[in-house]
Amino acid sequence: MPTIVDAAIELGLETVTLAQIARHLGVAQATLYRHVHNRDELMRLAAFQLLLQRRPATGNGEHWAAIAERYAESLFETLVAAPQVVTELHKGRLGPHLEIDILEEFLEAMQGQGFSLEDAAALFHSIGLLAVGAASGAIGLSASTRSGQSWAQAMRATLGERDRRELPLTREIVRRVPEDSLRVDWRRSLRALLAGVAAQRGEALPEIASDFTRAAAR
């Protein structure tokens, strides 16, 4: 089973087929059906493995925000690296299998930081919503660029079709905002979320809580 899932990840989840995996492994396609019923099940297993591989370590006396940020970054990077996981998520095919183990670890870590179970679960799901949305945007930007016209180019072309006196604010923000802003600015939204949680707890959020925000700040 791990070999089949590893092969699917190696070949690329977005377009891989069971026939391709069988050829890659040098086995008959019928052999694969002894382990997975169909491609949908394989996608679920691959998504599960990807997230488990990237799940962040918790504890070590870190500030709770560092743990939360690392979870967010792990989820974001996993989804951007495997867009098919987002597609399966949108189709409602992944179920709870992806999150229950990671949720348990997250809840345990947050309880150790004085969070109630309810507040820890709310933070977990808020981070998930933000990271999935940010990953979807980043995937869309990458797909647009691969198609031959980046998002910024498409926006400029569309604005060029309109009267120059129209949409002045949109024109200005398109001029100001870098094209890869979705890959960066979501972290600012995450920091705002964590700052709000810290304020509710009567705390001040550390300026930089984890390694990935240091990288983003450079």
Short mmCIF file of C-alpha atoms in Angstrom, two decimals:
data_model
loop_
_atom_site.label_atom_id
_atom_site.label_comp_id
_atom_site.label_asym_id
_atom_site.label_seq_id
_atom_site.Cartn_x
_atom_site.Cartn_y
_atom_site.Cartn_z
CA MET A 1 0.00 0.00 0.00
CA PRO A 2 2.65 2.61 0.88
CA THR A 3 4.39 1.83 -2.42
CA ILE A 4 1.25 2.58 -4.42
CA VAL A 5 0.65 5.84 -2.57
CA ASP A 6 4.31 6.86 -2.90
CA ALA A 7 4.16 6.18 -6.64
CA ALA A 8 1.02 8.30 -6.99
CA ILE A 9 2.69 11.21 -5.20
CA GLU A 10 5.86 10.83 -7.25
CA LEU A 11 3.95 10.82 -10.56
CA GLY A 12 1.78 13.78 -9.57
CA LEU A 13 -1.66 13.53 -8.02
CA GLU A 14 -3.29 15.99 -10.40
CA THR A 15 -3.24 13.72 -13.45
CA VAL A 16 -2.00 10.31 -12.32
CA THR A 17 -4.03 7.23 -13.23
CA LEU A 18 -3.99 3.71 -11.84
CA ALA A 19 -2.71 2.48 -15.20
CA GLN A 20 0.28 4.84 -14.96
CA ILE A 21 1.01 3.68 -11.43
CA ALA A 22 0.85 0.03 -12.50
CA ARG A 23 3.34 0.70 -15.32
CA HIS A 24 5.58 2.66 -12.96
CA LEU A 25 5.63 -0.19 -10.43
CA GLY A 26 5.87 -2.90 -13.07
CA VAL A 27 2.73 -4.72 -11.97
CA ALA A 28 -0.64 -5.51 -13.49
CA GLN A 29 -3.33 -2.91 -12.90
CA ALA A 30 -5.50 -5.61 -11.35
CA THR A 31 -2.88 -5.94 -8.61
CA LEU A 32 -3.54 -2.36 -7.51
CA TYR A 33 -7.23 -3.09 -6.96
CA ARG A 34 -6.28 -5.51 -4.20
CA HIS A 35 -5.15 -2.47 -2.22
CA VAL A 36 -7.28 0.46 -3.44
CA HIS A 37 -10.80 0.30 -4.80
CA ASN A 38 -10.52 3.28 -7.14
CA ARG A 39 -8.68 6.52 -7.84
CA ASP A 40 -10.77 8.46 -5.32
CA GLU A 41 -9.62 6.21 -2.50
CA LEU A 42 -6.04 6.54 -3.68
CA MET A 43 -6.33 10.35 -3.61
CA ARG A 44 -7.59 10.21 -0.02
CA LEU A 45 -4.71 7.97 1.03
CA ALA A 46 -2.15 10.14 -0.74
CA ALA A 47 -3.54 13.32 0.80
CA PHE A 48 -3.45 11.70 4.22
CA GLN A 49 0.17 10.66 3.75
CA LEU A 50 1.23 14.11 2.52
CA LEU A 51 -0.29 15.86 5.51
CA LEU A 52 1.15 13.38 7.97
CA GLN A 53 4.59 13.82 6.43
CA ARG A 54 4.34 17.56 6.88
CA ARG A 55 2.53 17.72 10.20
CA PRO A 56 4.45 20.01 12.51
CA ALA A 57 6.04 18.90 15.73
CA THR A 58 4.35 20.35 18.79
CA GLY A 59 5.61 21.16 22.23
CA ASN A 60 9.24 21.88 23.13
CA GLY A 61 8.10 24.77 25.30
CA GLU A 62 7.24 26.93 22.29
CA HIS A 63 4.74 29.74 22.36
CA TRP A 64 1.32 28.54 21.21
CA ALA A 65 1.40 30.95 18.26
CA ALA A 66 4.56 29.30 16.93
CA ILE A 67 2.80 25.94 16.91
CA ALA A 68 -0.25 27.47 15.21
CA GLU A 69 1.85 29.21 12.57
CA ARG A 70 3.79 26.05 11.78
CA TYR A 71 0.57 24.09 11.38
CA ALA A 72 -0.76 26.76 9.00
CA GLU A 73 2.41 26.78 6.93
CA SER A 74 2.51 22.99 6.80
CA LEU A 75 -1.06 22.79 5.55
CA PHE A 76 -0.56 25.59 3.01
CA GLU A 77 2.63 24.11 1.55
CA THR A 78 1.12 20.63 1.34
CA LEU A 79 -1.91 21.87 -0.58
CA VAL A 80 0.10 24.07 -2.94
CA ALA A 81 2.43 21.16 -3.68
CA ALA A 82 -0.52 18.83 -4.38
CA PRO A 83 -3.40 20.81 -5.97
CA GLN A 84 -5.39 17.61 -6.47
CA VAL A 85 -5.83 17.42 -2.70
CA VAL A 86 -7.68 20.74 -2.83
CA THR A 87 -9.83 19.43 -5.68
CA GLU A 88 -10.73 16.33 -3.68
CA LEU A 89 -11.48 18.52 -0.67
CA HIS A 90 -13.82 20.70 -2.73
CA LYS A 91 -15.63 17.59 -3.93
CA GLY A 92 -16.17 16.44 -0.35
CA ARG A 93 -14.28 13.20 -0.89
CA LEU A 94 -11.65 13.44 1.83
CA GLY A 95 -13.79 13.21 4.93
CA PRO A 96 -12.32 13.49 8.43
CA HIS A 97 -9.49 11.03 7.82
CA LEU A 98 -7.04 13.82 7.05
CA GLU A 99 -7.50 15.82 10.18
CA ILE A 100 -8.29 13.67 13.19
CA ASP A 101 -4.71 12.68 14.05
CA ILE A 102 -3.40 16.19 13.44
CA LEU A 103 -6.33 17.67 15.37
CA GLU A 104 -5.58 15.44 18.36
CA GLU A 105 -1.96 16.61 18.48
CA PHE A 106 -2.99 20.24 18.04
CA LEU A 107 -5.59 20.05 20.81
CA GLU A 108 -3.12 18.41 23.16
CA ALA A 109 -0.50 21.08 22.48
CA MET A 110 -2.97 23.94 22.94
CA GLN A 111 -4.35 22.45 26.15
CA GLY A 112 -0.82 22.51 27.46
CA GLN A 113 -0.80 26.24 26.73
CA GLY A 114 -3.97 26.88 28.73
CA PHE A 115 -6.52 26.72 25.90
CA SER A 116 -9.90 25.12 26.47
CA LEU A 117 -10.76 22.32 24.06
CA GLU A 118 -13.42 24.53 22.46
CA ASP A 119 -11.04 27.45 21.89
CA ALA A 120 -8.29 25.16 20.60
CA ALA A 121 -10.67 23.49 18.14
CA ALA A 122 -11.96 26.88 16.97
CA LEU A 123 -8.38 28.03 16.33
CA PHE A 124 -7.57 24.81 14.47
CA HIS A 125 -10.51 25.21 12.12
CA SER A 126 -9.96 28.95 11.62
CA ILE A 127 -6.38 28.26 10.57
CA GLY A 128 -7.61 25.52 8.24
CA LEU A 129 -10.08 27.82 6.52
CA LEU A 130 -7.42 30.48 6.02
CA ALA A 131 -4.75 28.09 4.75
CA VAL A 132 -7.09 26.29 2.34
CA GLY A 133 -8.31 29.59 0.92
CA ALA A 134 -4.78 30.91 0.55
CA ALA A 135 -3.61 27.69 -1.09
CA SER A 136 -6.51 27.79 -3.55
CA GLY A 137 -5.53 31.33 -4.52
CA ALA A 138 -1.87 30.44 -4.91
CA ILE A 139 -2.74 27.38 -7.01
CA GLY A 140 -4.89 29.57 -9.23
CA LEU A 141 -2.08 32.07 -9.73
CA SER A 142 0.34 29.31 -10.69
CA ALA A 143 -2.15 27.75 -13.11
CA SER A 144 -2.78 31.13 -14.71
CA THR A 145 0.93 31.68 -15.24
CA ARG A 146 1.40 28.20 -16.73
CA SER A 147 -1.43 28.87 -19.18
CA GLY A 148 0.64 31.67 -20.71
CA GLN A 149 -1.00 34.70 -19.14
CA SER A 150 -0.41 35.60 -15.53
CA TRP A 151 -3.17 36.97 -13.31
CA ALA A 152 -1.61 40.45 -13.43
CA GLN A 153 -1.41 40.35 -17.23
CA ALA A 154 -5.04 39.24 -17.46
CA MET A 155 -6.12 42.01 -15.10
CA ARG A 156 -4.25 44.65 -17.08
CA ALA A 157 -5.71 43.37 -20.34
CA THR A 158 -9.23 43.41 -18.89
CA LEU A 159 -8.79 46.92 -17.51
CA GLY A 160 -7.44 48.00 -20.89
CA GLU A 161 -10.77 47.05 -22.45
CA ARG A 162 -12.62 49.47 -20.18
CA ASP A 163 -12.77 53.26 -20.34
CA ARG A 164 -9.69 54.73 -18.65
CA ARG A 165 -11.92 56.76 -16.33
CA GLU A 166 -13.56 53.63 -14.99
CA LEU A 167 -12.40 51.60 -12.01
CA PRO A 168 -9.71 54.02 -10.76
CA LEU A 169 -9.28 52.27 -7.41
CA THR A 170 -8.96 48.85 -8.99
CA ARG A 171 -6.36 50.20 -11.42
CA GLU A 172 -4.39 51.67 -8.55
CA ILE A 173 -4.37 48.51 -6.45
CA VAL A 174 -3.37 46.38 -9.45
CA ARG A 175 -0.46 48.76 -9.98
CA ARG A 176 0.59 48.61 -6.34
CA VAL A 177 0.12 44.96 -5.36
CA PRO A 178 2.74 42.41 -6.49
CA GLU A 179 1.44 39.44 -8.41
CA ASP A 180 2.56 36.92 -5.81
CA SER A 181 0.75 38.74 -3.00
CA LEU A 182 -1.54 35.77 -2.35
CA ARG A 183 1.51 33.70 -1.48
CA VAL A 184 2.68 36.28 1.06
CA ASP A 185 -0.24 38.31 2.36
CA TRP A 186 -2.11 35.32 3.77
CA ARG A 187 0.51 35.24 6.49
CA ARG A 188 -0.47 38.76 7.43
CA SER A 189 -4.05 37.56 7.78
CA LEU A 190 -2.84 34.66 9.91
CA ARG A 191 -0.95 37.03 12.18
CA ALA A 192 -4.10 39.14 12.55
CA LEU A 193 -6.06 36.02 13.51
CA LEU A 194 -3.47 35.01 16.09
CA ALA A 195 -3.22 38.55 17.43
CA GLY A 196 -6.97 38.51 18.03
CA VAL A 197 -6.72 35.21 19.89
CA ALA A 198 -3.84 36.59 21.96
CA ALA A 199 -5.83 39.72 22.82
CA GLN A 200 -8.74 37.58 24.02
CA ARG A 201 -6.29 35.76 26.28
CA GLY A 202 -4.88 39.03 27.61
CA GLU A 203 -1.54 38.41 25.93
CA ALA A 204 0.67 40.22 23.46
CA LEU A 205 1.56 38.18 20.39
CA PRO A 206 5.35 37.82 19.94
CA GLU A 207 6.62 39.88 17.04
CA ILE A 208 7.78 36.77 15.19
CA ALA A 209 6.65 33.46 16.60
CA SER A 210 8.13 30.85 14.29
CA ASP A 211 10.75 30.21 11.64
CA PHE A 212 8.43 30.58 8.65
CA THR A 213 7.42 34.13 9.63
CA ARG A 214 11.09 35.02 9.83
CA ALA A 215 11.47 33.79 6.25
CA ALA A 216 8.37 35.69 5.15
CA ALA A 217 9.66 38.86 6.78
CA ARG A 218 12.96 38.82 4.90
#
